[in-house]
Coordinates of C-alpha atoms and ligand atoms in Angstrom, one line a residue:
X1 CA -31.5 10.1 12.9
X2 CA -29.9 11.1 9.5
X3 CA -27.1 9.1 8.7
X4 CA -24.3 10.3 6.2
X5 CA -24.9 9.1 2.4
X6 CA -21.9 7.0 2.1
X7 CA -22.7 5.2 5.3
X8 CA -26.5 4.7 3.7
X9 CA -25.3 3.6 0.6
X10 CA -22.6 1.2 1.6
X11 CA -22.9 -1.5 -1.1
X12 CA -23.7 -4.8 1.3
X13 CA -23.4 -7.5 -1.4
X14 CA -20.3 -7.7 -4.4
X15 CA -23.0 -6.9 -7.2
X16 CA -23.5 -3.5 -5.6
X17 CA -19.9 -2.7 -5.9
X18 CA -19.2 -0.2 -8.9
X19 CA -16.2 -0.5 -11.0
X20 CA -13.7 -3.2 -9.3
X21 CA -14.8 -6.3 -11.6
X22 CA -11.0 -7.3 -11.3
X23 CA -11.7 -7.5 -7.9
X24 CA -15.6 -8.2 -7.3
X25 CA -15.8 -10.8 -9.8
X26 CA -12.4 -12.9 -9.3
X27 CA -13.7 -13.1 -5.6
X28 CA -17.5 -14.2 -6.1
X29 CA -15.8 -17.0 -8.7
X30 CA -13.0 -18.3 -5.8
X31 CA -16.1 -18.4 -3.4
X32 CA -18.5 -20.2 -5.5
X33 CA -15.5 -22.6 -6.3
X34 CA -14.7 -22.6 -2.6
X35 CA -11.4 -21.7 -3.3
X36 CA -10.6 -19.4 0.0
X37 CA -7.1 -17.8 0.5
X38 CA -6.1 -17.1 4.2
X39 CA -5.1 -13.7 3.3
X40 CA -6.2 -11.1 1.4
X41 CA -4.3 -7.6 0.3
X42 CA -7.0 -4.8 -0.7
X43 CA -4.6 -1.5 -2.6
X44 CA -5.9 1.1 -4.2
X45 CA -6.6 4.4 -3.8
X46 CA -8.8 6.1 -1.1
X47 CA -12.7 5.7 -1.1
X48 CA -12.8 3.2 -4.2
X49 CA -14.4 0.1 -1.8
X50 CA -11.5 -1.3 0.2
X51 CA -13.0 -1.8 3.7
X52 CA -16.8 -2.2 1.6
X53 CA -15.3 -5.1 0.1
X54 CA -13.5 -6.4 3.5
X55 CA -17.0 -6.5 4.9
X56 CA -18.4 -8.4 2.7
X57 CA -15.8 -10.9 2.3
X58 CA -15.8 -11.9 5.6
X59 CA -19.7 -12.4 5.7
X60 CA -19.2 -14.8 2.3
X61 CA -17.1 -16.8 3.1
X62 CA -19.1 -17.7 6.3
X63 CA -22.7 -17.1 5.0
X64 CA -25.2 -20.7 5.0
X65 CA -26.6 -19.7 1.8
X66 CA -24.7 -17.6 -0.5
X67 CA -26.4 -16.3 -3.7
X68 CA -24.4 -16.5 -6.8
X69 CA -20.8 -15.5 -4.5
X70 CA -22.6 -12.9 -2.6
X71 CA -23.4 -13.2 1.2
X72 CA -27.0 -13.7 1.5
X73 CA -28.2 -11.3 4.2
X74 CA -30.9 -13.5 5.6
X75 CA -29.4 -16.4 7.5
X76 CA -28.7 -16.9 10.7
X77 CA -24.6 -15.9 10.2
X78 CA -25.2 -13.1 7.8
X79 CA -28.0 -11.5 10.4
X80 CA -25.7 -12.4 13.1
X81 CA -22.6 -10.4 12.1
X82 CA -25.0 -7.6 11.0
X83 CA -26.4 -7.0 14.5
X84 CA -23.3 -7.9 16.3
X85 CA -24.3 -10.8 18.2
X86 CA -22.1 -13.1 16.2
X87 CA -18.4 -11.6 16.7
X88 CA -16.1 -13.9 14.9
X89 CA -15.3 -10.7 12.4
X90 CA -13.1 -8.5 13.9
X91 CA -12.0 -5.5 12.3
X92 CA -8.8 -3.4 13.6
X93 CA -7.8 -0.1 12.9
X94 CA -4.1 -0.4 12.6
X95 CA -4.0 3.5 12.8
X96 CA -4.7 3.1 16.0
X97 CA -3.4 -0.7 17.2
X98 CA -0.3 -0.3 16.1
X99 CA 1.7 -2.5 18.7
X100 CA 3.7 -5.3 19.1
X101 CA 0.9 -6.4 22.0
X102 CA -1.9 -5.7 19.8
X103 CA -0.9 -8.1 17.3
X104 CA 0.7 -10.9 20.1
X105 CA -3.1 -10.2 21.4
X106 CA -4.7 -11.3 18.1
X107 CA -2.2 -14.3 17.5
X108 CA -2.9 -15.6 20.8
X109 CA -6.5 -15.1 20.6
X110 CA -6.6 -17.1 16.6
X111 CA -5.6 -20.7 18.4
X112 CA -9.3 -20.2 19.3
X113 CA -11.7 -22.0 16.8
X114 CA -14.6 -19.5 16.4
X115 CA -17.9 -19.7 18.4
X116 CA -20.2 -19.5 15.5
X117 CA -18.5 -19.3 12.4
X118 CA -16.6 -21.2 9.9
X119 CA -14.2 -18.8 10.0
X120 CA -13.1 -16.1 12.3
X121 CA -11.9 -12.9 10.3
X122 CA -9.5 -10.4 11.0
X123 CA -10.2 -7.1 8.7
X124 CA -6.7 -5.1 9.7
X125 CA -7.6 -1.8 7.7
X126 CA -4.6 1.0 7.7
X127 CA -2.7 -1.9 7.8
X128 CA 0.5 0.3 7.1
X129 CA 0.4 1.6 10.0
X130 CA 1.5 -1.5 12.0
X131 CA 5.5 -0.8 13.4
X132 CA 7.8 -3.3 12.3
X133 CA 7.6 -5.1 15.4
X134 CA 3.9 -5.5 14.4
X135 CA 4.7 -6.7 11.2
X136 CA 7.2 -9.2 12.6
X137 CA 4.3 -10.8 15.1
X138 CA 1.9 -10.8 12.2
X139 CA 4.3 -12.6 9.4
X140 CA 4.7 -14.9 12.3
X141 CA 0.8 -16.0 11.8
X142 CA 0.3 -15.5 7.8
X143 CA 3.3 -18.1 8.4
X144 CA 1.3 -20.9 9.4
X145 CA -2.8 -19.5 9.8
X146 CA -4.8 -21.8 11.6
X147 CA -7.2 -23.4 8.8
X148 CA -10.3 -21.0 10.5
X149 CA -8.6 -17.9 10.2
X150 CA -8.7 -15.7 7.7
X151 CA -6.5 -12.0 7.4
X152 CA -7.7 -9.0 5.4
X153 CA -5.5 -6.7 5.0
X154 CA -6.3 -3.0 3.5
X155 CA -4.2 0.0 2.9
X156 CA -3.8 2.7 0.4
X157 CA 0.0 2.7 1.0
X158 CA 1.1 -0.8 -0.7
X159 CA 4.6 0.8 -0.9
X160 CA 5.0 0.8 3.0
X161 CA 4.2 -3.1 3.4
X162 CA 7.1 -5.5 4.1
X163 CA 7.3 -7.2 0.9
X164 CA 7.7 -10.5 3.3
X165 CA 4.0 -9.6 4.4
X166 CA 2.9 -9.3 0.6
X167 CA 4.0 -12.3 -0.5
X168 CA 2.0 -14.7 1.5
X169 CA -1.1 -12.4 0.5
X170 CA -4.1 -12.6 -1.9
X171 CA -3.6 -9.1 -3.9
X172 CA -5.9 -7.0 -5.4
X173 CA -5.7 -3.6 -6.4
X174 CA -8.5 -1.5 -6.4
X175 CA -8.9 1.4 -9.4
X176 CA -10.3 5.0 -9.0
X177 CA -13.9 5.0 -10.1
X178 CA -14.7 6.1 -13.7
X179 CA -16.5 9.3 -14.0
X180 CA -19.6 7.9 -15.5
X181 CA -19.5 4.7 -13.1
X182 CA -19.7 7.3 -10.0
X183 CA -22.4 9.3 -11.6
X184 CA -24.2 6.4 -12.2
X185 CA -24.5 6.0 -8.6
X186 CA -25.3 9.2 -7.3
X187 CA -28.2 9.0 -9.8
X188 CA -29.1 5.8 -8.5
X189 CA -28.5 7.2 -4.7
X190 CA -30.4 10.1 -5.5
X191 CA -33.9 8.0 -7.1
X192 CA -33.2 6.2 -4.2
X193 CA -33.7 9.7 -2.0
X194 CA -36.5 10.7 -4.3
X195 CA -34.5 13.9 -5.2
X196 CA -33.6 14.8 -8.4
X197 CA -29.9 15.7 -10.3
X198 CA -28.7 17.0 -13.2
X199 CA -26.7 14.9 -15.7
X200 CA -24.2 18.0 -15.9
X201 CA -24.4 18.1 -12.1
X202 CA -23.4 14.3 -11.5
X203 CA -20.7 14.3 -13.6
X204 CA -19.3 17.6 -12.1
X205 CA -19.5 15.8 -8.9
X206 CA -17.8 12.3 -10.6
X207 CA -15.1 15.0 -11.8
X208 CA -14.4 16.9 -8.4
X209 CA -14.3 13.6 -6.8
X210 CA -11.6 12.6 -8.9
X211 CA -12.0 8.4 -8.7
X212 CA -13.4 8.5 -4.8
X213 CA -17.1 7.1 -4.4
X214 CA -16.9 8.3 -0.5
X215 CA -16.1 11.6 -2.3
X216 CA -18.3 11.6 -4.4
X217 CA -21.1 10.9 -1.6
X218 CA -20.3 13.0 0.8
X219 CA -20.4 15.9 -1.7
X220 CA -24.0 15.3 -2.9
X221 CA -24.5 14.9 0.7
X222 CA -24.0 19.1 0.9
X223 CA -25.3 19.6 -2.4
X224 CA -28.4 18.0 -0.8
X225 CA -28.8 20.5 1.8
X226 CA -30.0 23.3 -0.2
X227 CA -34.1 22.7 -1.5
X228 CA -35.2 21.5 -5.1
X229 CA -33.1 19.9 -7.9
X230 CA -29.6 19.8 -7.8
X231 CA -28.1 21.6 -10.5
X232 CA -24.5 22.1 -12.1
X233 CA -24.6 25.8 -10.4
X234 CA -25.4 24.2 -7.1
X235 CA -22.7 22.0 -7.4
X236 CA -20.6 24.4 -8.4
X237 CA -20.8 26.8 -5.3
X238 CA -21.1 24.0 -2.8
X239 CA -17.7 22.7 -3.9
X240 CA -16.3 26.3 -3.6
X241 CA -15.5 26.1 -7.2
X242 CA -15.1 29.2 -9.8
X243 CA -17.6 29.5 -12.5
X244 CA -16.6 27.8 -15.3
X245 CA -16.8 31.1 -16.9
X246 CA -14.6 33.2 -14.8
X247 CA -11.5 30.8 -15.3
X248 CA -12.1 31.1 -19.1
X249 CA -11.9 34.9 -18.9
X250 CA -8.8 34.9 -16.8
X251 CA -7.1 32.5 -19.6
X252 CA -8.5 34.7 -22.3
X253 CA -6.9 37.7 -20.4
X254 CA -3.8 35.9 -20.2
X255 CA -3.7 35.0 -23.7
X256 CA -4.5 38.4 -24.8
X257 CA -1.9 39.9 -22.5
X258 CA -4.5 41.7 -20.5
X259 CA -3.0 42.4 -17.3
X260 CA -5.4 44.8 -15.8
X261 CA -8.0 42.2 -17.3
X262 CA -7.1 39.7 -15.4
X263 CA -6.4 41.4 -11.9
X264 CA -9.8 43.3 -12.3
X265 CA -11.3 39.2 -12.2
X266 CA -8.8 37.9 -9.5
X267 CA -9.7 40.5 -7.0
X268 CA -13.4 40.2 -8.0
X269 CA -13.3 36.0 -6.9
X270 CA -11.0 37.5 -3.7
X271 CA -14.0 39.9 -2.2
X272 CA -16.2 36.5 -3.0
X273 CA -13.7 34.8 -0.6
X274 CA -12.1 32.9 -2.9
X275 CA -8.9 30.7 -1.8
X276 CA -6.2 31.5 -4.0
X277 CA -4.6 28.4 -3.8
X278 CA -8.0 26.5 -4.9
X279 CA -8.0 29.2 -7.9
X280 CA -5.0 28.4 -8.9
X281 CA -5.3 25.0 -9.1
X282 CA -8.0 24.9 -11.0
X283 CA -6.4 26.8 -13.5
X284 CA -4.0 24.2 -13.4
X285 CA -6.8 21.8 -14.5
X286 CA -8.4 24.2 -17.2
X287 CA -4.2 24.2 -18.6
X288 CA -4.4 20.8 -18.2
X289 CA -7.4 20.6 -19.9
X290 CA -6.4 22.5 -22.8
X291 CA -2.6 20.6 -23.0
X292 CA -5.2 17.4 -23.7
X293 CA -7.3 18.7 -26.2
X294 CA -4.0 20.0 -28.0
X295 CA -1.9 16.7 -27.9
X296 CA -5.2 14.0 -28.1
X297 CA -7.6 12.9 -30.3
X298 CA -10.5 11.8 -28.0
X299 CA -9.8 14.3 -25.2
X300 CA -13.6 14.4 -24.6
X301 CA -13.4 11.4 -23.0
X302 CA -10.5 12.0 -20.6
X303 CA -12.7 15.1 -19.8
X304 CA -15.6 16.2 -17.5
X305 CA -17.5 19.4 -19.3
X306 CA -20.5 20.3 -20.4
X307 CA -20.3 20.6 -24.7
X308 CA -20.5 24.3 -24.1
X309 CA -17.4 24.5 -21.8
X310 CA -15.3 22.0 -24.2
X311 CA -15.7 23.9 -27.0
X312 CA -14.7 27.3 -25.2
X313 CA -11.9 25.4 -24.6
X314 CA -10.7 23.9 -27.5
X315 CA -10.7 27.2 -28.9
X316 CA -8.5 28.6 -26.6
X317 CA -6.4 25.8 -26.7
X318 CA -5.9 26.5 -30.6
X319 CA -5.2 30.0 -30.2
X320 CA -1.6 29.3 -28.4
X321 CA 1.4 26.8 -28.6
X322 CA 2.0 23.5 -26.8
X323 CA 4.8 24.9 -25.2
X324 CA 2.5 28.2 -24.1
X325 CA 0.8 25.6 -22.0
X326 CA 3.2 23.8 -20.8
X327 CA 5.1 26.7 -19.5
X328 CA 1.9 28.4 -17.7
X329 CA 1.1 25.1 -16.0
X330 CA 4.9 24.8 -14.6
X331 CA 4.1 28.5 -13.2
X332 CA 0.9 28.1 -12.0
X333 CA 2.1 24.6 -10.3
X334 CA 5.5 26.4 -8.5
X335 CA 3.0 29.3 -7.3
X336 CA 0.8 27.0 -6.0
X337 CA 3.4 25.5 -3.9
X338 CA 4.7 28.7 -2.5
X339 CA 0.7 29.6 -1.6
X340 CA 1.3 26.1 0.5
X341 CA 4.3 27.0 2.0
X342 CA 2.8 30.6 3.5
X343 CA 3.1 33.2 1.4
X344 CA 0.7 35.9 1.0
X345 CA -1.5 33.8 -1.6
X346 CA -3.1 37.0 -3.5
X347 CA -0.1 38.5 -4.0
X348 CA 1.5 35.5 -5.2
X349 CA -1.4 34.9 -7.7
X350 CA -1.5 38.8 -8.4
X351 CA 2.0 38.2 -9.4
X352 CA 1.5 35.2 -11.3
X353 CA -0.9 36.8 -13.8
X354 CA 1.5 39.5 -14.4
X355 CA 3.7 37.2 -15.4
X356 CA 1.5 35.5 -17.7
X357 CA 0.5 38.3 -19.5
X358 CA 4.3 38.9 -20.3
X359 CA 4.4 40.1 -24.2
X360 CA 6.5 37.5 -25.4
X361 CA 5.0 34.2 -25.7
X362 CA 7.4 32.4 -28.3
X363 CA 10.2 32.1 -25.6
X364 CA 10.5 29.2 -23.0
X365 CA 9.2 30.9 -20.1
X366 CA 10.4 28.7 -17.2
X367 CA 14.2 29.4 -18.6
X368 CA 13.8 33.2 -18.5
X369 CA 12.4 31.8 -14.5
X370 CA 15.6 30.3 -13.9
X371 CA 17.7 32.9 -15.6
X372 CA 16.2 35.6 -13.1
X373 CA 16.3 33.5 -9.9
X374 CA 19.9 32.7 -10.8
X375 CA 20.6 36.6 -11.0
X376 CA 18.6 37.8 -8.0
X377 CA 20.4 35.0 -5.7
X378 CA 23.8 36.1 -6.9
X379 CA 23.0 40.0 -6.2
X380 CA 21.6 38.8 -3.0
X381 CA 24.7 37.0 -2.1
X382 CA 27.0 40.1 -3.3
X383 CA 24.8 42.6 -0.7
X384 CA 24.8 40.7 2.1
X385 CA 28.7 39.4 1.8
X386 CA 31.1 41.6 -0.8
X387 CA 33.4 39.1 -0.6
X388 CA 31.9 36.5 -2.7
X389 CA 32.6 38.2 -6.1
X390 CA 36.3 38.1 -4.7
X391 CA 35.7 34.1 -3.9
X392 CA 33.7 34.0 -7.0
X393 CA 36.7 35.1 -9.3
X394 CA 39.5 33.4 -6.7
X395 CA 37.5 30.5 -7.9
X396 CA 37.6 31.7 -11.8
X397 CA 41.4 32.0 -11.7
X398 CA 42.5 28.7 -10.4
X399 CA 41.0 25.5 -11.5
X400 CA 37.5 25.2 -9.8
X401 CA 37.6 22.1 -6.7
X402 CA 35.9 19.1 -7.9
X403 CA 31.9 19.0 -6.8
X404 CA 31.4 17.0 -4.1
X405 CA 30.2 14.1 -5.6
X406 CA 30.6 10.2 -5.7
X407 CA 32.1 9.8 -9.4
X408 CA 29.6 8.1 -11.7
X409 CA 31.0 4.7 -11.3
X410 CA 30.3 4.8 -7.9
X411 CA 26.7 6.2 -8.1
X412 CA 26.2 3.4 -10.6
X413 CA 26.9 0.8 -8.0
X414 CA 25.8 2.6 -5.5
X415 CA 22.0 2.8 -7.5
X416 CA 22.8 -0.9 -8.2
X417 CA 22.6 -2.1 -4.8
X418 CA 19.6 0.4 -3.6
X419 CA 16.6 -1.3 -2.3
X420 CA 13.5 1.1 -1.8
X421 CA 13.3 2.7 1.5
X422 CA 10.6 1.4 2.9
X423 CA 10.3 3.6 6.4
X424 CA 11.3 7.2 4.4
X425 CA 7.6 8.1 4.9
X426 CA 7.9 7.9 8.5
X427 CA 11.1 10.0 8.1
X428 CA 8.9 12.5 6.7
X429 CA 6.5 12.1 9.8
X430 CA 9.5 12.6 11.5
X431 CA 10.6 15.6 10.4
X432 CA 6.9 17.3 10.5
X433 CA 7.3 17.2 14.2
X434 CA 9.6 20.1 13.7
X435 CA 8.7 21.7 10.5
X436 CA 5.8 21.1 8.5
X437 CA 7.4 23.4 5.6
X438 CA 10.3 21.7 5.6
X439 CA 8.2 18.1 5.3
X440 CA 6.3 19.8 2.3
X441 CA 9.7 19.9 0.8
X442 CA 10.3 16.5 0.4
X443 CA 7.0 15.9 -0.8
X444 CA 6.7 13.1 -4.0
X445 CA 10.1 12.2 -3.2
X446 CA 11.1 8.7 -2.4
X447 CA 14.3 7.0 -1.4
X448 CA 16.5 4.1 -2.0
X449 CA 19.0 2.5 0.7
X450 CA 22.2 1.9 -0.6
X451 CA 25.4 0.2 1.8
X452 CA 25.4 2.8 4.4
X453 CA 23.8 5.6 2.1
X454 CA 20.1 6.6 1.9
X455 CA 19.6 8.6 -1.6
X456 CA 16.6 10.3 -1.9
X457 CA 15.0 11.1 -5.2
X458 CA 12.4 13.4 -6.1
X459 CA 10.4 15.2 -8.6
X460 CA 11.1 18.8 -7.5
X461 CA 14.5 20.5 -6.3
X462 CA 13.2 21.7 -3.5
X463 CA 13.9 19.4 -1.1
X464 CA 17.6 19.0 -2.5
X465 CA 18.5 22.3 -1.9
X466 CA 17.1 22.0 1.5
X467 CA 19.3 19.5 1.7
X468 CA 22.1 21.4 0.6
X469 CA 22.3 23.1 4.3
X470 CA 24.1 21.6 6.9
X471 CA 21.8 22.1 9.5
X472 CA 19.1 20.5 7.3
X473 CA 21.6 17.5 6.7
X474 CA 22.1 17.3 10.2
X475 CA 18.2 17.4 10.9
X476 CA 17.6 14.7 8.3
X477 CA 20.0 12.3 9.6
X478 CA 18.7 12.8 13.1
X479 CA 15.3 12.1 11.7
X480 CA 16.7 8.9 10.1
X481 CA 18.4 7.3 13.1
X482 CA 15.5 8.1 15.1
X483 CA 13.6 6.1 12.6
X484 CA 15.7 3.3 11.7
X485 CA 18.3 3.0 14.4
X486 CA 21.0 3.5 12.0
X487 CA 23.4 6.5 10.7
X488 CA 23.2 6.9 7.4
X489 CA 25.0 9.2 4.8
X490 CA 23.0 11.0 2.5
X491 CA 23.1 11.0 -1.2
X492 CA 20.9 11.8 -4.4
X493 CA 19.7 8.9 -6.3
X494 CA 20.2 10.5 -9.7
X495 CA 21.5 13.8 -10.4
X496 CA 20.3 16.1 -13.1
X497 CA 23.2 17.0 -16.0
X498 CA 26.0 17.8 -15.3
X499 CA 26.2 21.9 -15.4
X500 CA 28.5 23.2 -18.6
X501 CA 32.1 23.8 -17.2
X502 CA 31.6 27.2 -18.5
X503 CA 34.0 29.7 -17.2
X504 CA 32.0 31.2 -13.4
X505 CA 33.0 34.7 -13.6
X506 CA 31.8 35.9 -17.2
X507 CA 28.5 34.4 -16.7
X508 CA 28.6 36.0 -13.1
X509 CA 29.3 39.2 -14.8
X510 CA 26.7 38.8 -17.7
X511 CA 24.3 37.7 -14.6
X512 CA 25.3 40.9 -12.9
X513 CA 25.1 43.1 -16.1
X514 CA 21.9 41.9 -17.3
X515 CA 20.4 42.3 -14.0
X516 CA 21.3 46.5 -14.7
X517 CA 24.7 46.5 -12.2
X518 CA 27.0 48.7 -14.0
X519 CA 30.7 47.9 -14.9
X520 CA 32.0 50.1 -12.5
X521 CA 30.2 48.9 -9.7
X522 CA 31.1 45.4 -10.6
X523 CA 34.9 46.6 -10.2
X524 CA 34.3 48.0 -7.2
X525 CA 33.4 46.0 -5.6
Ligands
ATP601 N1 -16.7 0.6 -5.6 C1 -17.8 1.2 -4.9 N2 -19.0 1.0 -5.3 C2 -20.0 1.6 -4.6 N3 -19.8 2.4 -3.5 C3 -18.6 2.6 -3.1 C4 -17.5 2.0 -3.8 N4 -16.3 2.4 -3.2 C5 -16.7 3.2 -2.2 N5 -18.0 3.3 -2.1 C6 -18.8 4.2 -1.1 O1 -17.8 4.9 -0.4 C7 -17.9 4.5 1.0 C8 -16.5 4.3 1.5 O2 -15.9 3.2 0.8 P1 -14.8 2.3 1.6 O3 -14.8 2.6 3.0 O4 -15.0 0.9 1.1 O5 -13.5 2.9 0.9 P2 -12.0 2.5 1.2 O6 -11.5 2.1 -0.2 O7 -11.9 1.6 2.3 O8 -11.4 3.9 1.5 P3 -10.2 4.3 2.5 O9 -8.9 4.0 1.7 O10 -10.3 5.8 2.7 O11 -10.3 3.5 3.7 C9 -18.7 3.3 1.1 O12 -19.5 3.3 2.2 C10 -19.6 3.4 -0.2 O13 -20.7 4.2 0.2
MG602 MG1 -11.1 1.8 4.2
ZN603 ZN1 -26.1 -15.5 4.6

């Protein structure tokens, strides 16, 4: 039966683990010394050897014969836990065991000394997952462990743990996998399979799989599938990626200002069924790319390309300005998020590359953005409801109310007494049940309880201005009581500047006017 590479491959002893010597080699010392916590925290970032390691903790510290801090593999306990008959490791999925019950189950059940072991060991992975009354039941025993029981907890959300549960726990945080460390391994996985790779093409797959080893696996896995030596091109189309060359010929068209240029290669990767929204983001990275090269010395490092493809790159990157860059990655990233939230993504990257082969590439593009949004919204507003240009220069003519907002002593106390929120991810959950776009909204933000307030913050103004309608307000706190019990006002942790009091109505007429609405119109109205 063939059984998945990263299965295979699962490292069984701490030497095999690649790139965690903070962790690997702290924990082989504190064996050797016998020095054994009675719990653990493994953190870090998916695929980078959390639950690998968990394994083969809980065979060390129980092994008759351990080599050098590694389990041994060969005694009587190490065989034992491998084929099951010894069953004083237990691992739980808290993803799935989530309860109050669950946990009461596994107090109740560590009074008992273990049949065969030193220790019996709990491995809770997903341990984030655990409701508070979980966590509650659990602190209960990492209170006062009984000397043969040992906890292992593993997440990749360290943010959503109870800092009570953290602070009687072992940490250690586990790092995304270096590039060359992970191709290192596929070339060792692959000798191992008697099949052989590409330098380029390992270190493609080290780059796709962005710090993951499980990634990186599971990708030479389908690399593996088609015949002979696996190549950079193979890697290439298994991973659904664009040839390096096309996204250098889109940039080039951009930077030339060749609209038809571009289009001619966008539709071209569309008949190839190309997602959009994968194209785009890897033109993200190729900007991203080129930002580097621009603003570091040893770029190379940071990057995965072949010589060829760096210097293609570089040369592009000298060709325009820093602030070029920067201004096509802010596009490229807000029509990437729009091609997530449903709209029509060829269009959207149709329009995108008009955009960015605009003639004038000296300006700040993302203002001219704002500038135009700002101008369609208010024409919008004028169509659908006349009356707001009346409002508008009601509004002009007496003193404008005071925005509704605590003044900035307040928010300064307010932010004072804010402690991180730790449920607001489950608030997001929440509010998924009833609209996933909205959810994408709030995504990257955090949020702070402060008194009787929760104030989000967040990288993007998306989720702000969603929260700008009352219905979503309503939504939101519904989500929030169903989530924590309590009713909570809703705030903004910080607040971007202040906007210039600058008087509404002209700039509402030069909006209007620049947007082509004639004088007379404007009076009209
Ligand atoms: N540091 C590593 N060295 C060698 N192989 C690794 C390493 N990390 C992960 N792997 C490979 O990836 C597979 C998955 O790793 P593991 O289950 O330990 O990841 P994890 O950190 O628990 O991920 P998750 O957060 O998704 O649960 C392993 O079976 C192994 O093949
Ligand atoms: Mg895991
Ligand atoms: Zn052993």
């Amino acid at each position: 039966m063939y059984r998945v590479l990263y299965r295979k491959y699962r490292p069984r002893v701490f030497a095999d683990v690649v790139g965690q010597p903070q962790v690997t080699d702290t924990l082989k010392n504190e064996l050797k010394s016998g020095r054994i916590a009675h719990a653990y925290l493994f953190t870090g970032s998916r695929g980078t050897g959390k639950t690998t390691c968990s394994k083969i903790l809980a065979k060390a510290v129980n092994c008759l014969d351990l080599k050098n801090g590694d389990p041994c593999g060969k005694c009587d306990i190490c065989r034992g836990l491998d084929n099951g008959s010894i069953m004083d490791v237990v691992e739980i999925d808290a993803a799935s065991n989530n309860g109050v019950d669950d946990i009461r189950m596994l107090r109740e059940e560590a009074d008992f000394t273990p049949a065969n072991t030193k220790y019996r060991v709990y491995i809770i992975d997903e341990v984030h997952m655990l409701s508070i009354g979980a966590f509650n039941a659990l602190l209960k025993t990492l209170e006062e462990p009984p000397e043969h029981v040992i906890f292992i907890l593993a997440t990749t959300e360290v943010h959503k743990l109870p800092a009570t549960i953290m602070s009687r726990c072992q940490r250690f945080d586990f790092h995304r996998i270096s590039p060359q460390d992970i191709s290192d391994r596929l070339k060792y996985v692959c000798s191992e399979e008697k099949i052989e790779i590409d330098d380029n093409a390992s270190l493609l797959i080290a780059g796709i799989a962005d710090g993951a080893m499980r990634d990186a696996l599971s990708l030479l896995d389908q690399c593996m599938g088609h015949s002979g030596r696996i190549t950079e091109e193979i890697v290439r189309r298994t991973a659904g990626l664009s040839d390096k060359s096309s996204l250098l010929s889109i940039t080039d068209a951009f930077i030339s200002n060749d609209v038809s240029g571009a289009i001619n290669i966008i539709d071209e990767l569309y008949k190839n069924s190309k997602d959009m929204a994968r194209l785009c983001s890897e033109l993200v990275e190729h900007f991203r790319a080129m930002m580097l090269i621009k603003t570091m010395k040893q770029s190379k490092e940071f990057l995965v390309m072949s010589e060829n493809d760096y210097e293609k790159t570089k040369q592009q990157s000298e060709a325009v300005k820093l602030s070029y860059i920067i201004g096509v990655i802010d596009i490229l990233q807000s029509a990437y998020d729009r091609m997530l939230h449903g709209v029509n993504r060829r269009i959207e990257m149709e329009m995108t590359a008009v955009k960015l082969c605009s003639e004038n590439k000296s300006v700040d593009i993302s203002a001219i953005e704002a500038r135009i949004s700002a101008v369609e919204s208010s024409l919008s507003a004028i169509r659908s409801d006349p009356s707001v240009l009346a409002a508008s220069q009601h509004k002009a003519a007496a003193p404008s109310p005071p925005v509704k907002r605590p003044s900035s002593e307040e928010m300064e106390r307010l932010r004072k007494d804010a402690v991180p929120m730790t449920q607001w991810q489950d608030v997001i959950e929440d509010i998924k049940k009833y609209s996933r776009t909205v959810a994408a909204g709030f995504e990257g933000s955090t949020a702070y309880i402060s008194g009787r307030y929760v104030l989000v913050d967040s990288p993007n103004d998306i989720c702000f201005e969603l929260l700008r309608k009352p219905a979503q307000r309503d939504k939101m706190r519904d989500s929030i009581k169903r989530v924590t019990g309590m009713e909570y006002k809703l705030g903004r942790y910080s607040y971007p500047d202040e906007p210039k009091s600058e008087d509404t109505l002209s700039k509402f007429v030069a909006d209007l006017k620049s947007a082509g609405v004639s004088v007379e119109e404007i009076n009209k109205k």
